XYZ file of C-alpha atoms in Angstrom:
95
model
C -18.767 4.143 1.828
C -15.909 6.570 2.370
C -16.254 9.867 4.242
C -15.320 13.019 2.545
C -12.073 13.068 4.654
C -11.273 9.446 3.808
C -11.775 10.354 -0.016
C -9.410 13.231 0.434
C -6.839 10.981 2.226
C -7.144 8.455 -0.788
C -6.776 11.374 -3.343
C -3.598 12.689 -1.450
C -2.044 9.206 -1.357
C -2.429 8.837 -5.229
C -0.887 12.409 -5.523
C 1.828 11.801 -2.989
C 2.242 7.931 -2.778
C 5.514 8.049 -0.775
C 4.200 10.342 1.869
C 2.603 9.677 5.273
C -0.437 11.733 5.267
C -1.469 13.379 8.477
C -4.488 15.777 9.308
C -4.163 18.418 11.833
C -7.346 19.184 13.722
C -6.689 21.957 16.070
C -5.106 20.075 18.962
C -5.004 16.668 17.456
C -3.215 14.849 14.535
C -5.077 11.939 12.849
C -4.149 9.600 10.190
C -5.716 6.558 8.312
C -5.051 3.401 6.770
C -1.395 2.545 5.831
C -0.277 5.952 7.028
C -1.842 4.971 10.391
C 0.030 1.681 10.497
C 3.415 3.232 9.737
C 2.775 6.066 12.123
C 1.906 3.724 14.932
C 4.847 1.460 14.347
C 7.406 4.308 14.143
C 6.064 6.401 17.048
C 5.054 3.396 19.163
C 1.519 4.633 19.661
C -1.785 2.745 19.563
C -3.340 1.699 16.164
C -7.079 1.427 16.343
C -9.882 0.594 13.867
C -13.510 1.662 13.324
C -15.802 -0.956 14.244
C -18.226 -0.122 11.577
C -15.895 -0.416 8.686
C -12.465 -1.559 10.004
C -10.758 1.535 8.961
C -7.356 1.781 10.609
C -6.712 4.985 12.693
C -3.883 6.418 14.606
C -3.603 9.838 16.207
C -1.822 11.998 18.788
C -1.976 15.335 20.471
C -0.625 18.241 18.280
C 1.808 19.287 21.087
C 3.874 16.369 20.010
C 3.752 17.375 16.285
C 7.266 18.632 15.956
C 8.925 15.877 17.846
C 6.859 13.326 15.971
C 7.764 14.782 12.516
C 11.451 14.639 13.440
C 11.161 10.973 14.556
C 9.290 10.138 11.238
C 11.933 11.978 8.977
C 14.780 10.255 10.958
C 13.028 6.905 10.213
C 13.163 7.878 6.498
C 9.504 8.836 5.984
C 8.152 11.971 4.328
C 5.202 13.675 5.998
C 2.368 15.422 4.244
C 0.636 17.741 6.938
C -2.982 18.641 5.894
C -5.072 21.249 7.669
C -7.927 19.012 8.736
C -9.979 21.963 9.913
C -10.072 23.475 6.445
C -10.855 20.057 5.007
C -14.004 19.790 7.300
C -15.060 23.341 6.227
C -14.559 22.266 2.517
C -16.953 19.347 2.928
C -19.347 20.963 5.358
C -22.859 19.987 4.095
C -24.796 22.365 6.505
C -27.339 24.693 4.692
């Protein structure tokens, strides 16, 4: 079963199929699936997966955001940067 954030990622990939989707969470940037594979390859950073479902993950500290966006664009990729904090608020299920 997909988390709300994973569902949002999947929806964004349908809407922007040629973009690498990154979620910004305060001081960290995270991405999933094929965006994670591409990001890890271009930026030469670790690619991991969740042991419970095998979901591919990749991330980096937000202090490197500007530099990493430049690297991705120079490599021919488009980046869709999503406010992950807002996404979490949107799907908050607390009463």
